[in-house]
Every structure is written in C-alpha cells, then in structure tokens.
XYZ file of C-alpha atoms in Angstrom:
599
model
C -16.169 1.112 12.499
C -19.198 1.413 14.690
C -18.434 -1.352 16.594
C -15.596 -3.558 15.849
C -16.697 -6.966 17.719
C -18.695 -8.308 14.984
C -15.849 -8.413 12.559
C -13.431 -9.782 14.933
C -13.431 -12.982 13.493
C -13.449 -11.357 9.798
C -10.561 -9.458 10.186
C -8.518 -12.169 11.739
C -9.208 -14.077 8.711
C -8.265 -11.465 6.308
C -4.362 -12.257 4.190
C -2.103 -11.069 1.863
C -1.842 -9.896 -1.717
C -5.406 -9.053 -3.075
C -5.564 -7.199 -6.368
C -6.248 -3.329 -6.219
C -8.044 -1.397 -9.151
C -8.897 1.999 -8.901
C -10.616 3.273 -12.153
C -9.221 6.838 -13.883
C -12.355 9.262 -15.064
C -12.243 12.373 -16.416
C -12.968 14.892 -14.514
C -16.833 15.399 -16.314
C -17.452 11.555 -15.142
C -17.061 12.807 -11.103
C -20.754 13.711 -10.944
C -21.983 10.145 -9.730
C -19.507 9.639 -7.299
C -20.248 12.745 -4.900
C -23.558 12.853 -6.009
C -24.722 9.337 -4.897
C -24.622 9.985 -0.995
C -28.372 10.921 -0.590
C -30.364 8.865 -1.852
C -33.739 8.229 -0.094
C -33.248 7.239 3.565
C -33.710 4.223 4.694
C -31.003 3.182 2.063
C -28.416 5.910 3.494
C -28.832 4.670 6.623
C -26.982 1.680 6.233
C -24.416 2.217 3.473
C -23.279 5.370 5.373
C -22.972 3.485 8.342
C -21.310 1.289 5.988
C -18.410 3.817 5.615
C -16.846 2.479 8.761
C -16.259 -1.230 7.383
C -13.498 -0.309 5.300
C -11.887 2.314 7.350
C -10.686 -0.978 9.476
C -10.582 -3.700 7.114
C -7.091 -2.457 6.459
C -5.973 -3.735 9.123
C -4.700 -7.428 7.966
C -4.497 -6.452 4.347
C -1.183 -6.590 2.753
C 0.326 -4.179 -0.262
C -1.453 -4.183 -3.173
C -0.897 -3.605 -6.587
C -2.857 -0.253 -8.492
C -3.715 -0.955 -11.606
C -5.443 2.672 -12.068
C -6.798 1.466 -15.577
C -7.837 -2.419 -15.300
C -11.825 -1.849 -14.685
C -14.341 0.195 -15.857
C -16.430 3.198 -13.948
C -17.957 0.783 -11.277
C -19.706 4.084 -9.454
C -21.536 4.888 -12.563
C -21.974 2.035 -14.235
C -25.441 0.377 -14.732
C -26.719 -3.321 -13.669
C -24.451 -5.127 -16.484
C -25.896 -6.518 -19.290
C -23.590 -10.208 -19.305
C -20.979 -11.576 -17.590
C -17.514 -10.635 -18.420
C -15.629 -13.823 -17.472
C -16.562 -17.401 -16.457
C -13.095 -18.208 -14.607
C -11.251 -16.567 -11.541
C -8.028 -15.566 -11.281
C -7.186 -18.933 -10.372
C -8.461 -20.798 -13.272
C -11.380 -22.083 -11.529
C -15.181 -21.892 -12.840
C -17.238 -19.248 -11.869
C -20.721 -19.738 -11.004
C -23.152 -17.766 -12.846
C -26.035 -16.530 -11.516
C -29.118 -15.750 -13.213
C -31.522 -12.483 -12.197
C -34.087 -14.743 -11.604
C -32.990 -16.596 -9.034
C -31.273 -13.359 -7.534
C -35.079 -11.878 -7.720
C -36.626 -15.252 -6.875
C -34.564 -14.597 -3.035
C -36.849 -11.922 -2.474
C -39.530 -13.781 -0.714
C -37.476 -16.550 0.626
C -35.379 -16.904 4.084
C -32.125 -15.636 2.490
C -30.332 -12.715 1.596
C -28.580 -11.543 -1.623
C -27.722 -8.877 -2.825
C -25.303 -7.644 -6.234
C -22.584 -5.801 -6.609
C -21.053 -4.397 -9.260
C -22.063 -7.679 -11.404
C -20.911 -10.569 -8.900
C -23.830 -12.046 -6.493
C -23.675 -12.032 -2.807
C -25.226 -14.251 -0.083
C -25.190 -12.076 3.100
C -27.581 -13.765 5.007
C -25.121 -14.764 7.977
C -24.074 -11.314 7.692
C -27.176 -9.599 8.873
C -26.304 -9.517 12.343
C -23.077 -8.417 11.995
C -23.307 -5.384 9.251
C -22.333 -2.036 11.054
C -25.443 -0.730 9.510
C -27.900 -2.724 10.883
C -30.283 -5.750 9.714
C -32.918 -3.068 7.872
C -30.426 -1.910 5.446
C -29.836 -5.347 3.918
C -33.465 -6.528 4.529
C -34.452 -3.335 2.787
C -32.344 -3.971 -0.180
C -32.709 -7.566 -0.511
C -32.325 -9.297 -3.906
C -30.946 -5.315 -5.200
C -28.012 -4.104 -7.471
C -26.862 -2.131 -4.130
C -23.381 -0.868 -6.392
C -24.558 2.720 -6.360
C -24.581 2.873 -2.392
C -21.139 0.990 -2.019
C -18.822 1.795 -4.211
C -18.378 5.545 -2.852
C -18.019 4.486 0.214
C -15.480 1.359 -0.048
C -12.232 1.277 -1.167
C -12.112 -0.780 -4.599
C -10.509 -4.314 -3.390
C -13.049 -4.297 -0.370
C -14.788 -7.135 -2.593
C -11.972 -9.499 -3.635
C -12.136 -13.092 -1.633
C -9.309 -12.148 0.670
C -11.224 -9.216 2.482
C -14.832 -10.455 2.694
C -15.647 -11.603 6.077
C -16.422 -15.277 5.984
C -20.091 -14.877 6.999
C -20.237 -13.519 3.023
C -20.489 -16.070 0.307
C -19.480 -14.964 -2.942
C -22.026 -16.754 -5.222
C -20.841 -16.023 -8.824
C -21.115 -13.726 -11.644
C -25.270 -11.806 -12.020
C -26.730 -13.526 -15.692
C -28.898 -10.896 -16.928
C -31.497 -12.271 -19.574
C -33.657 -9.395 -20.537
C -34.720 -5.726 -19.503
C -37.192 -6.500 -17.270
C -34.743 -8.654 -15.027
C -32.205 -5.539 -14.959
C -35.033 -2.718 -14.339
C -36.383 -4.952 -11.094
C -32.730 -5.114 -9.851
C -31.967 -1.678 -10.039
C -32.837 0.448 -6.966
C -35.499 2.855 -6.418
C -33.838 6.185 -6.243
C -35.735 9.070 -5.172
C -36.417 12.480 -7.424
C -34.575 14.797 -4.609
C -31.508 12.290 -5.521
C -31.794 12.369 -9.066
C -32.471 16.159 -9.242
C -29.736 16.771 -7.186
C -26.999 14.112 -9.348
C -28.023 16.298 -12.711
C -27.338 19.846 -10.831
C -24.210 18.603 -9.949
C -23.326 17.420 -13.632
C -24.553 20.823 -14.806
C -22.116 22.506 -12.126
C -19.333 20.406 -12.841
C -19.723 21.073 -16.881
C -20.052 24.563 -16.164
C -16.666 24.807 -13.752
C -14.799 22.449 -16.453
C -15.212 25.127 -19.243
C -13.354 28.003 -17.443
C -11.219 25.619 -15.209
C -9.071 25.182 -12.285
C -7.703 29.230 -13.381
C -10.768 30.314 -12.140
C -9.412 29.198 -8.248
C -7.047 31.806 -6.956
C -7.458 31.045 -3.740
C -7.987 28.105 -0.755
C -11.770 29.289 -0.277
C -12.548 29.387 -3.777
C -12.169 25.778 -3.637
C -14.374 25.560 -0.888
C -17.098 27.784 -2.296
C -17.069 25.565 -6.193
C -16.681 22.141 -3.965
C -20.284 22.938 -1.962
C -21.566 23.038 -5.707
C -20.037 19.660 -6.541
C -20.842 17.638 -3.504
C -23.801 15.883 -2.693
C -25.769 17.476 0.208
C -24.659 14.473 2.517
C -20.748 14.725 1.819
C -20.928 18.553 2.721
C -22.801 18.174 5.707
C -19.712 15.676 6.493
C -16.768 17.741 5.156
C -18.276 20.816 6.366
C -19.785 20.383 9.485
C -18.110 20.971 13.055
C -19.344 20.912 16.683
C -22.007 22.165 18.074
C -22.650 26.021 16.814
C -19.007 25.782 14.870
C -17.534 28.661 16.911
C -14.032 26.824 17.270
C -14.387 26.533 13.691
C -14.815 29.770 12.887
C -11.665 30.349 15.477
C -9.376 28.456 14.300
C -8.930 31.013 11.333
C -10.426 34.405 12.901
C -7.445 34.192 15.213
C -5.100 34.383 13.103
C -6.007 37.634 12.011
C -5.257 39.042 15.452
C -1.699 38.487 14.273
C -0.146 41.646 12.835
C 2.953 41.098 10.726
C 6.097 43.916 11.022
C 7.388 44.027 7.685
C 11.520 44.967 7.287
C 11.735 46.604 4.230
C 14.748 47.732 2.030
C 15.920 43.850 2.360
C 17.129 42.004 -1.192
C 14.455 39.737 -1.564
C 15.054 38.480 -5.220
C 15.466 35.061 -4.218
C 13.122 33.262 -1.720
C 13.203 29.362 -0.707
C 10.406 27.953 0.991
C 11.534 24.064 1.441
C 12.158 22.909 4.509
C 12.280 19.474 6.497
C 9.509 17.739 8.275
C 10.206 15.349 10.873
C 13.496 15.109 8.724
C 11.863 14.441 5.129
C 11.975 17.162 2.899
C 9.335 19.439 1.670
C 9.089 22.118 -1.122
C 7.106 24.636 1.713
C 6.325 23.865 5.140
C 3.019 22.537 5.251
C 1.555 18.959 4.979
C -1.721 17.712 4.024
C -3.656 15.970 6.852
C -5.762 13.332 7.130
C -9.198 13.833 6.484
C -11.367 11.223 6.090
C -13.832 10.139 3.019
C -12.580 11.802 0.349
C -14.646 9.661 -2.048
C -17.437 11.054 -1.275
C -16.038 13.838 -3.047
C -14.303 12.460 -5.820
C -13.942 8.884 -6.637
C -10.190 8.632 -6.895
C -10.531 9.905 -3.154
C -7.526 9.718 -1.190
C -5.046 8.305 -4.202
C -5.957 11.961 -5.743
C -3.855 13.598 -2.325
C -0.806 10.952 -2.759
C -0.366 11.925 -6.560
C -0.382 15.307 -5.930
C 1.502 15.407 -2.902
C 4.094 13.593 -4.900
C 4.429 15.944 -7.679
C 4.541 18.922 -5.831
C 7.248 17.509 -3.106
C 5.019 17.891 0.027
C 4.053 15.398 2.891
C 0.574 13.306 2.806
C -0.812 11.831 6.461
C -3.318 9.536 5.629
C -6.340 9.369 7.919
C -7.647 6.347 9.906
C -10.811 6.666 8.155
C -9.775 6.878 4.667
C -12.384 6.170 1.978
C -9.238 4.153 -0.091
C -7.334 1.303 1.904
C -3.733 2.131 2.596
C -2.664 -0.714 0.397
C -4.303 1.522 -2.744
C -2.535 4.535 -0.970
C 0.922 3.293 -0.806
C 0.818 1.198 -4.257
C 0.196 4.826 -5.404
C 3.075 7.055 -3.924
C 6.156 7.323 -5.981
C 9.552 5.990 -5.071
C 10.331 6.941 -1.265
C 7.724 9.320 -1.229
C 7.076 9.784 2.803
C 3.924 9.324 4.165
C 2.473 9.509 7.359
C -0.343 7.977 9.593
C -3.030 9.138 11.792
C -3.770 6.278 14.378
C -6.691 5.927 16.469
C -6.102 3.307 18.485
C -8.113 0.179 18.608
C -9.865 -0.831 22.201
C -9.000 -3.803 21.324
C -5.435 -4.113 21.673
C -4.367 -6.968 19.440
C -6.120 -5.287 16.617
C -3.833 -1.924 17.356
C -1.022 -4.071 17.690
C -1.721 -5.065 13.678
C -2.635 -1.283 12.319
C 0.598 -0.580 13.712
C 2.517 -3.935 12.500
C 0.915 -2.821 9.298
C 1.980 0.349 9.167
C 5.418 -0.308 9.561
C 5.501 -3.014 7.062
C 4.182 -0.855 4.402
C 6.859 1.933 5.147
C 5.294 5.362 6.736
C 7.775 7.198 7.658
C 5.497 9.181 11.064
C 2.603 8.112 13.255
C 0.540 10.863 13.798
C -1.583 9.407 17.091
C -4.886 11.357 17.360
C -5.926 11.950 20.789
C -8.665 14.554 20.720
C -11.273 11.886 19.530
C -12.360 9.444 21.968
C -15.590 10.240 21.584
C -17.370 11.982 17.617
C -18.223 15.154 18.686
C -21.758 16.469 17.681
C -21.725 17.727 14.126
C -24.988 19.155 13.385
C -24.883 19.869 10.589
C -23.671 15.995 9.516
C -26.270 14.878 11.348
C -29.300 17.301 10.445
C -28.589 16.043 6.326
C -30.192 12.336 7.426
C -27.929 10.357 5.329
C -28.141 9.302 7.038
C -25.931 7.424 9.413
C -26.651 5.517 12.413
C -24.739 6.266 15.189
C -22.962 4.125 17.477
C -25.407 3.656 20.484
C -25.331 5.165 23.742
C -27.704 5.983 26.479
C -28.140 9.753 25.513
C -29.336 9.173 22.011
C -30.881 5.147 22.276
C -33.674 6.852 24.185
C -34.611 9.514 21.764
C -33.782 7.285 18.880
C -32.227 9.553 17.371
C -30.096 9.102 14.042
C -26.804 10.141 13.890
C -24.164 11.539 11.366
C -21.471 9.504 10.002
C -18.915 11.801 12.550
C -20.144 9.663 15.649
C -20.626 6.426 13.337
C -16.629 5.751 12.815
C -15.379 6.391 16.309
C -16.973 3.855 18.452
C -14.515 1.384 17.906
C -11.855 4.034 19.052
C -10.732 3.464 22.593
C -12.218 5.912 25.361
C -9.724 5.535 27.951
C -6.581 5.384 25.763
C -3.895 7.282 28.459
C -0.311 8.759 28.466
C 0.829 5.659 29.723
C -0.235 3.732 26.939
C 1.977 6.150 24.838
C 5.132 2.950 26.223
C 3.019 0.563 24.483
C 2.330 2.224 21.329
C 6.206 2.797 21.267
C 7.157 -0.722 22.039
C 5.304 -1.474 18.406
C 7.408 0.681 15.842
C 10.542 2.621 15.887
C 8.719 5.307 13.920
C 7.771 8.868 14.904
C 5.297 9.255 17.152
C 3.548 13.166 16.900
C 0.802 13.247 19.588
C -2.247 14.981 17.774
C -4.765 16.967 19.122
C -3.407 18.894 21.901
C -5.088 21.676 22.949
C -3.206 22.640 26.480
C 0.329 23.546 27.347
C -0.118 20.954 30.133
C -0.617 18.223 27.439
C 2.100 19.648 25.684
C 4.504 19.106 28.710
C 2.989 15.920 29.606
C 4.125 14.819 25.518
C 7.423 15.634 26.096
C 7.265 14.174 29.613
C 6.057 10.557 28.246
C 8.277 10.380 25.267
C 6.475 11.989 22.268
C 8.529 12.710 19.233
C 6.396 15.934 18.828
C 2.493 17.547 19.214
C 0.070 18.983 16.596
C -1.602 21.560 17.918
C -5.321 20.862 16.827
C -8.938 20.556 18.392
C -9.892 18.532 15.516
C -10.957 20.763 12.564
C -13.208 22.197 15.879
C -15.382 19.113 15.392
C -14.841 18.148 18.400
C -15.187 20.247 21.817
C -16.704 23.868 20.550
C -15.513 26.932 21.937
C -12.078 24.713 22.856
C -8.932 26.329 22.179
C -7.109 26.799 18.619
C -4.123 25.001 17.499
C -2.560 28.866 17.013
C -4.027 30.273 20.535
C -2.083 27.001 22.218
C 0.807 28.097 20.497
C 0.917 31.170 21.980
C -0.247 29.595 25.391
C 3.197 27.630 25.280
C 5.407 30.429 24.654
C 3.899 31.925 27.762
C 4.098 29.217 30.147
C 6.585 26.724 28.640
C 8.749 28.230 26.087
C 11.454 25.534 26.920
C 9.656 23.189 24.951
C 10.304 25.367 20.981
C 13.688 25.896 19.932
C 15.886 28.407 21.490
C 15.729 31.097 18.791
C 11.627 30.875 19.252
C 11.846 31.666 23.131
C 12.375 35.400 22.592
C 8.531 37.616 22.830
C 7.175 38.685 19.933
C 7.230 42.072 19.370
C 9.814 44.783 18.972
C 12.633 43.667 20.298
C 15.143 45.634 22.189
C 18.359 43.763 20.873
C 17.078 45.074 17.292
C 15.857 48.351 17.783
C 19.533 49.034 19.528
C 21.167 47.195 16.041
C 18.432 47.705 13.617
C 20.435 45.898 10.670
C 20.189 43.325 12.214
C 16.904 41.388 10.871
C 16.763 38.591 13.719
C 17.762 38.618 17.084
C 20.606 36.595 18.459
C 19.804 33.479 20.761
C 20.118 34.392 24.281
C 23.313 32.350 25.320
C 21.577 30.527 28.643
C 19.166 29.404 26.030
C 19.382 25.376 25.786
C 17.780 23.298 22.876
C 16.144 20.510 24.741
C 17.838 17.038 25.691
C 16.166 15.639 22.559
C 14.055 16.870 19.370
C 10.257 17.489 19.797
C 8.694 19.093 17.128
C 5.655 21.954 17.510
C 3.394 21.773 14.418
C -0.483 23.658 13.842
C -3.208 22.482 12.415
C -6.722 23.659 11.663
C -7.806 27.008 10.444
C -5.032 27.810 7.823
C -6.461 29.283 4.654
C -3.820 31.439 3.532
C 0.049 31.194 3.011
C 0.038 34.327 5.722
C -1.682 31.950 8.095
C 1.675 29.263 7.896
C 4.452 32.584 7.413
C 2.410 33.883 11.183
C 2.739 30.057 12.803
C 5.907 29.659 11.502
C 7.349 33.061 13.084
C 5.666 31.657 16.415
C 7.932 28.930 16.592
C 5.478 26.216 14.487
C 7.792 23.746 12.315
C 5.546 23.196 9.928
C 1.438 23.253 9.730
C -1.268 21.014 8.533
C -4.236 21.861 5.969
C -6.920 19.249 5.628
C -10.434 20.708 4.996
C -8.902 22.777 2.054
C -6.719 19.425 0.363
C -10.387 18.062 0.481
C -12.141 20.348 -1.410
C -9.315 20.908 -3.675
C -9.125 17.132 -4.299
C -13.246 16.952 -4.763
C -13.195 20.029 -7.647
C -10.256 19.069 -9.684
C -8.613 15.782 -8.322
C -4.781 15.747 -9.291
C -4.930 17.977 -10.884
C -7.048 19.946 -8.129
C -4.786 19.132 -5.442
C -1.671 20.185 -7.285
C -3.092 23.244 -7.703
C -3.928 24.303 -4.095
C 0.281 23.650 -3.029
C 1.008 25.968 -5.881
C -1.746 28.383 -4.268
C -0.014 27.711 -0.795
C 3.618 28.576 -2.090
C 2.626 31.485 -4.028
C 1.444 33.046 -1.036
C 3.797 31.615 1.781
C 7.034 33.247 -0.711
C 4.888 36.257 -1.257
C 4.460 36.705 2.414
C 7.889 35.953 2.991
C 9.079 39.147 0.352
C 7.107 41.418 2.123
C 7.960 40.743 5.299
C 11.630 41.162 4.503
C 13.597 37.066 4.624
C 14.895 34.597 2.305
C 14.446 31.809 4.071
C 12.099 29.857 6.202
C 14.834 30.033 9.171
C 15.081 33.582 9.563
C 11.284 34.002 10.424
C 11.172 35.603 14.000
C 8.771 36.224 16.847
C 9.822 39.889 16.410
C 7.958 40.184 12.938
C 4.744 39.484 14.738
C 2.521 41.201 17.280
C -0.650 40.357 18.845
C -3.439 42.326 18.908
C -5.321 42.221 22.048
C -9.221 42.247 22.325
C-alpha cells in the first residue's frame, strides 16, 4: 500500500468471518477483466493506485468461506437495473438508495460513489485513499465497479473490511435509463477498442485451445494478446533497460549438459520434497502479484491448479485475491507458502505474520531484495497509470509512476539481518530468505538463522545488470560450497573419480565432506523457461526452483485449466531432460553432467 498510515486506524478495526464470493466465468467471459486496466487517465490513476489497498487489508481478516458460484460477473456486469434484496445478512433493513439522490451528490459537499449496486459515502475517505483526493473527486456520484473490481479481492466490500471513514449507504434504486446512462462512466474509444480486440483474440485462441501451447513462451506470446496494455506493462516490465531480465535466462544457456548414454531409462520420477512437503517435480510457483489483472479468478486460478497437479503455491504479498479467498480455496492439507514484506510498522508485521500462521502456511518466504520498487519503465511509460509513492527524486518532476513503485512504500527500508530474531520469535514456520543475490548474503543467512535462500534479483525488476539467481549459484560453489549438500561440493565437469570408473554415473561423496550442523535449503528463481533450465539448477546443487512470470501468463490465457497445463509442460520436459541425460531420479543429478561455457 502506498502508504500505510492512513489506514492504521482501518485496519485495526477490521474482524473475523466476512463472506467470500469469487464468481466462475467461462473462459470467453475473461475479456473485461484484463481488459479494463486502461481506461482514460485520470481514472487509472487512482484505482491503480488503488491496487495497494487490498494487498494489506489482509492483514486482520480472518478465513473465509468461497462460495465460487454465489454472485454474478461483478467485472462485467452493467449499472443494475433493481435491487436484489432489501435485508442484510442479519435480518436488518437495507436502505435503498435512489439514482437521483446518488446524482443529486454531484454538486453538493459530499462524496458517493457505487459499487457493484450498493451506495457509498466516501467523503471522510478522501484524505486517506492511496490514490489521492482527484480520483474520487473525479468520479463523484459514478458506478466506479469497472475500475475496482479487477483490482480488489471480492470481500474487500463486506462491512467487516471497509475502513470506518466509509459509510455503506444502501442498495442503488435505479428508476429509468436515463438515471443508469448518467451513472455509468465515461470510457474512452482507445479503452473500448482495445476491450473488443481482446474478445476477438480470446474467441480466436478458444477455438484451437490450450493444444496450441507447447511451450512456457507460447503462453507468454498468446497472454500479451489477452492483456490489457496496462497489465503487460506490469507483468512484463523489469528495471531499467531489462538486461538482468534478459540474464536471468540467457545464462542458462552457457550451461552445457554431458549426456551418459546406454543407461535404462524406461522409468523416470520427478517428485521430490520441498522444504519437506511433497511435490510431483521440483519446482514451485512463486508469488507474483496481480494476477487479476489478467484473469479474474486471479490468484485462486494458481491454488486450483497447483492442487491438482501436486506442486507448491507461494502466494505473494501483493496478491490481487486476499489470502482468506486463497486458503478457503486449497484442498485438504494442500501446502502453501508466503512471501512477506515486512511492515515498517511493526505491530502490523507482527499480525501478517499472526495471520499467517493461523491460517496454516506451511513456509515464509521473506523477500529482501525490495525495499525500494525498482524503476520499471515500461510499467510506468503505459500511464495507467499509477501514482507513485512520493519521494524527492520524482515530487519535483511530478512525475507519475507505475504501479511497481506504488505497492512498496509501505515496505520497510531498513529491515536488517538482525531483525531476522524478531521475525522468528513470531512463527515456528520456515523462514527462506528471498532475494539473495551474493554468496556473502548467503553466508550471512545461514549465519543469522535462515531456514534457507532463494536465489533471485526479483524477476530483474529490481537492480539491472545485478546478478542471476543461477550465476549466484555458481558464485557459492566457488567461494562457499559448505553451505549445499555434500554430494553438490564436487566441480562440475569431468570428473576424475568417473573417468577412472566410468560405470559409475555419479561420483562418490568425498569422505571429509560434512552436511552442515543443520538443514538450509538452496533454491533459484527467475529466468526458468524450460524443464532444461530446473534439470541444469538442479545438477548445480539447487533443491528445487521457482517460476512466476510464466504461472502468470499461463493463469491469464487459460486459468485452471491454463495453469494445469504449464506443470504438465514443466514435467514433460524436466523427465525428458532427465532421459537424455542418462538418471532416474532427481537424486542422482550431478555437477559432473554440467559444464560451463566461458565467455
């Protein structure tokens, strides 16, 4: 959230038990919801900016209940016609609220706006939206559904989440057409245009199908078709002239595999553990935020599939769903992890934590390469528009920013290694330090307690022309090799012990070899396209890796169904790679069946 002090008093307020819906659409009816991000400006402004409410609003919520099918499309739905009930939940008369007093507001002293058919009086809120005064003042006495609901998880609305400065009024009265057209907002051609190209795309992909995708960037190149400009210029973009993005995969192809042939290879198993849960291959999907700007089952689309394919979900800070619609949605002990960014404020870490525990993750992923959004052109050069946090640099050039920089002021800037003790003292869960990008780092993680790194710069959206998670990996084997596991400490390479006993496929562990005084896990993230990319990690002495760009786009073309697809991609290749390279099993991959090629 841009800047959490505003809500303080919000958030404390917030309690248990609120009612969850999520609506199911076929895949045809996913047009609106990635297609509704750009909009004319001075509307984007705000509701992007807007993204960062709910990525922290989680905080005091409690579990939830998803009930997928209760409520209708509220992305595409039009200004309704009537009210659909005149009591709450509780029995209790609701108000209703005719158009013409919502449009009457207009020239008055007060503020309201509608959403999704119930009337809000945000007047006291003004000062305190993320987003700015002009975004509400701008769309005063508006149906402003179209700019929220892909942005907000779907109980960000019920009475036990809305700060207290917003006053539920009652349920919109519509009495004729001219009342509904004068609600409705006024969106631009470009936006319009642009939401029929994507229908046409999507009715065009949905005739041949998800068989048409036989590979990770073939989601990529059909999900820049189905995305609005704005939520590809935020899933796409990386820092500065993207050459750490381009990295993080380019170096893996400096990795050379040495195939054993002539070795029975019939049978092939690719599960392994992670952090001691178990996983059909050895990769997880991590967090990435705002996947409803792709698709408006979002991040619920990632737990079902995860689920049915037997792999590992980390959900991100900044998820576009709340983790109460996350959890309510994973299958009986289904693990899940969390990325945490922790809170300058410490009381309100001390809750994401208490909450995470409560709701049962299984791993805390704590992401440490962000204190600071790094500058993500290509995010920011779309105008959608969102404000940035302020700061000398860009206050004086009034520049606007890209949603990137928008959702990590409230991160804290001087979070330490010794803060690591805290964040333990909270939870008796895992704690994987994420983003490290040194082998000093990686030392120092061990040093202070860590359960584990991810090597990562961040999806290089971060620090450009910093270091990838793979080229760290090798950095460690040079400098501290104590920290993998004994059989990884060996070079890569030919190696002596098997060229003198060459049926032999994996060399013996050096007997002054020690496993460390405790487990700490080495995992990779960023850059992984192909099942070759994990089999090369994985021979490096990687446990496991993390894809979350490609679960995104996989997610945003086909949902579920989407997501289940790109695991099956994944394990086709990883078993493939695994054939030719002569082994079995995940535990017989070597540093002798890689070499590096040197520039």
């Amino acid at each position: 959230m841009p800047n959490f002090s505003p809500f303080r008093k919000a958030v404390l307020n917030l309690r248990a038990n609120p009612q969850s819906f999520l609506s199911r659409r076929p895949l045809s009816s996913q047009t609106s919801s990635s297609s509704t991000n750009t909009i004319n400006q001075k509307f984007i402004i705000g509701a992007g900016l807007a993204i960062s409410v709910p990525t922290y609003l989680y905080l005091t919520r409690a579990r939830l209940d998803y009930q997928p099918d209760t409520v209708p499309d509220k992305v595409n739905s039009d200004v309704p016609d009537q009210v659909r009930s005149s009591q709450s939940g509780n029995g209790k008369q609701i108000a209703k609220i005719s158009a013409r007093d919502v449009l009457d507001k207009k020239d008055s002293n007060e503020f309201w706006v509608v959403i999704n058919g119930d009337v809000y009086n945000v007047t006291e809120f003004l000062d305190e939206h993320p987003g700015g005064r002009e975004i509400i003042e701008s769309n005063k006495s508006k149906d402003v559904s179209y700019i929220f609901n892909p942005r907000h998880p779907s109980d960000q609305l019920n009475n036990e989440n809305l700060p207290p400065s917003v006053k539920h009024l009652g349920k919109l009265e519509i009495n004729n057409e001219e009342e509904k057209e004068k609600l409705k907002l006024n969106i631009s051609k470009s936006e319009t245009d642009e939401k029929e190209l994507i229908k046409k795309k999507r009715e065009e992909f949905e005739e041949k199908g998800l068989g048409q995708i036989i590979n990770m960037r073939d989601f990529e190149k059909h999900a820049e078709e189905l995305c609005s400009k704005v939520a590809w210029g935020y899933y796409a973009s990386a820092a500065d002239d993207e050459i750490t993005k381009e990295s993080n995969n380019s170096d893996y192809k400096k990795i050379r595999f040495r195939p054993r042939v002539l070795r029975p290879v019939k049978e092939v198993d690719s599960s392994t553990k992670i952090l001691g849960y178990d996983s059909t291959i050895p990769l997880w999907i991590s967090p990435a935020a705002m996947a409803k700007l792709g698709h408006p089952d979002g991040e619920v689309n990632l737990t079902k599939g995860a689920a049915a394919t037997g792999i590992i979900q980390c959900i991100s800070s900044f998820a576009s769903c709340s983790v109460e619609e996350i959890t309510a949605a994973r299958t009986n002990n289904q693990p899940l992890f969390f990325q945490l960014y922790v809170n300058s404020k410490r009381h309100l870490a001390k809750e994401v934590i208490s909450k995470i525990n409560r709701l049962g993750f299984n791993a805390i992923l704590l992401t440490v390469d962000a204190p600071v959004g790094g500058k993500r052109e290509r995010d920011i050069r779309v105008k959608g528009e969102f404000e940035a946090p302020k700061s000398d640099a860009y206050d004086k050039q009034g520049d606007t920013k890209g949603v990137a920089e928008a959702i990590f002021s409230a991160v804290d800037p001087d979070l330490n290694w010794k803060d690591l003790k805290w964040i333990r003292e909270q939870t008796k869960l895992p704690i994987i330090i994420k983003g490290v990008q040194t082998v000093e780092d990686a030392v120092l993680a061990y040093k202070y307690g860590a359960d584990g790194v991810v090597l990562s710069n961040h999806g290089g959206r971060q620090l450009d022309t910093s270091a990838t998670g793979i080229s760290t990996l090798l950095e460690i084997r040079k400098h501290a090799p104590f920290l993998l596991r004994p059989e990884y400490r060996i070079p890569h390479g030919p190696s002596k012990e098997l060229i003198k006993n060459p049926d032999l496929l994996v060399p013996t562990t050096p007997i002054n070899e020690k496993p460390l005084d405790r487990k700490f896990s080495i995992f990779v993230d960023g850059g992984i396209w192909r099942g070759t990319d994990v089999v090369k990690a994985l021979c490096l002495g990687a446990e496991a890796v993390g894809v979350g760009r490609g679960f995104l786009f996989a997610q945003t073309v086909g949902g579920v169904d989407g997501t289940i697809h790109a695991v099956k991609i994944f394990e086709s290749e990883i078993q493939l790679a695994m054939r030719l390279l002569g082994v079995n099993k995940l535990s017989d991959l070597r540093p002798s069946m890689v070499e590096i090629v040197e520039n």
